[in-house]
Coordinates of C-alpha atoms in Angstrom, one line a residue:
X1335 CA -55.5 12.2 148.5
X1336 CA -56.2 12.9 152.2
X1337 CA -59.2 10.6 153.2
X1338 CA -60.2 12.4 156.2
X1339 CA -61.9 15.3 153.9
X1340 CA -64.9 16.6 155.2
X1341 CA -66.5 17.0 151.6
X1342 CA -66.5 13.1 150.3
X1343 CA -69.4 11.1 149.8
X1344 CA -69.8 8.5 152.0
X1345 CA -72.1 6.2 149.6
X1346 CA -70.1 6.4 146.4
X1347 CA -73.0 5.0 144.5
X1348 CA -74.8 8.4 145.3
X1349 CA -72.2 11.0 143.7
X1350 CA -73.7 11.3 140.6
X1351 CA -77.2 12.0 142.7
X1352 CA -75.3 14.3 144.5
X1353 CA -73.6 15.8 141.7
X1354 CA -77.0 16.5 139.5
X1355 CA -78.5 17.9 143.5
X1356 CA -75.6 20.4 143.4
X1357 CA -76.2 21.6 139.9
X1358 CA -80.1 21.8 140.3
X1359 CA -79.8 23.9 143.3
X1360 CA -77.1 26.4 141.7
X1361 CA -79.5 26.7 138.4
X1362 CA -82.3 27.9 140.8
X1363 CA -79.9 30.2 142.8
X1364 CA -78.9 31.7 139.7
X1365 CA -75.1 30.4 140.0
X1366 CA -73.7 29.3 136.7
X1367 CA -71.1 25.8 137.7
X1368 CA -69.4 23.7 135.0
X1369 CA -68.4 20.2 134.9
X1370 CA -65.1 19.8 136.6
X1371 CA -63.5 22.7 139.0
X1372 CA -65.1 25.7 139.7
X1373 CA -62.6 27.7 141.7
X1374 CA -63.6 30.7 140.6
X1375 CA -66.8 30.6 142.4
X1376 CA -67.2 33.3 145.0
X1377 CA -67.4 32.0 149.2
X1378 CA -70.9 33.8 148.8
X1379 CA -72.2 31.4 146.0
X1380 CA -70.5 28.1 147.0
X1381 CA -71.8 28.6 150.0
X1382 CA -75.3 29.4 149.0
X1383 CA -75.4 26.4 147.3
X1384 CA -74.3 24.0 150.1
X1385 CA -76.5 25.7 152.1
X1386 CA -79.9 25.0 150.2
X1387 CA -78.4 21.4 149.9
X1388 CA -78.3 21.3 153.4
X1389 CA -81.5 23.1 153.8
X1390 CA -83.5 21.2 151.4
X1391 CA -81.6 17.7 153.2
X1392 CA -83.2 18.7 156.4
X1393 CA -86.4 19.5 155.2
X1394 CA -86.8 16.1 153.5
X1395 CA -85.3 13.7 156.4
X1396 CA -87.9 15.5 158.9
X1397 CA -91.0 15.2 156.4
X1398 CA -89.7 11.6 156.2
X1399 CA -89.8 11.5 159.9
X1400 CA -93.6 12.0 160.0

């Protein structure tokens, strides 16, 4: 495994956080993902869904700002 992957979780304790975040925002975007790989996933809706994340991220480290 090739540890300088952009897409790993640097507090291991928070993957399953994480993972339930990813599935939430995909329900709401309309994007049906299963447990496990989901290579058949179009750019368009992989990257709709890591962009909320990131989106929602944002939004939630700046109200904590406050």
């Amino acid at each position: 495994m090739n540890g300088n992957r952009s897409n790993r979780v640097e507090v291991p304790e928070a993957k399953a956080a994480m993972d339930r975040f990813k599935t939430e925002v995909a329900s709401e975007l309309g994007v049906n993902l299963k447990e496990g790989y989901n290579g058949d996933l179009t750019s368009r809706e992989a990257g709709s869904i890591g962009g909320e994340m990131v989106r929602r991220m944002i939004k939630r480290a700046e109200e904590d700002m406050k």
